[in-house]
């Protein structure tokens, strides 16, 4: 069992990783998921979420490589699976998909 999904769904200090750029990007991920959840039929919000996720993962993976993060390969695979799932989505998304995105973001 993972962390409880916050409601309302928003970033808070409990998710802080203490790297300013990553924390800023994580806040953007939470907002992106929140925006999709708030308007499941909004294709623009969904497209924005995909962009924010792809951009963030690229940055985060670059930082992991620089730091010689020992679990890089497995973490990158988690990112690839998540991107594969959300890139295949079309608006409107269903409640199960929103829950999946929230849970993944909170617990990965």
C-alpha angles and dihedrals in degrees: 000000000000136000119310114261107243120237119234085040106237140125117266136175092273087074094052116129094183095239106112097213093047092046090051091049092046089054087054091051091053090049091049092053090043091053092051091047091050093053110019092180096055106110091186092058090049092049090048091051091052091051094047091049095048093046093047095048091051091053095043093048090050090054091047091053092049089051093046089236105201095217094047097122095050093044092049089051090054089052092049092050092050093047090048090054098046095041088060094055125108127194128286096054120194130239092256091057092049090050090049091052093047093047093046093050094048097042109032 
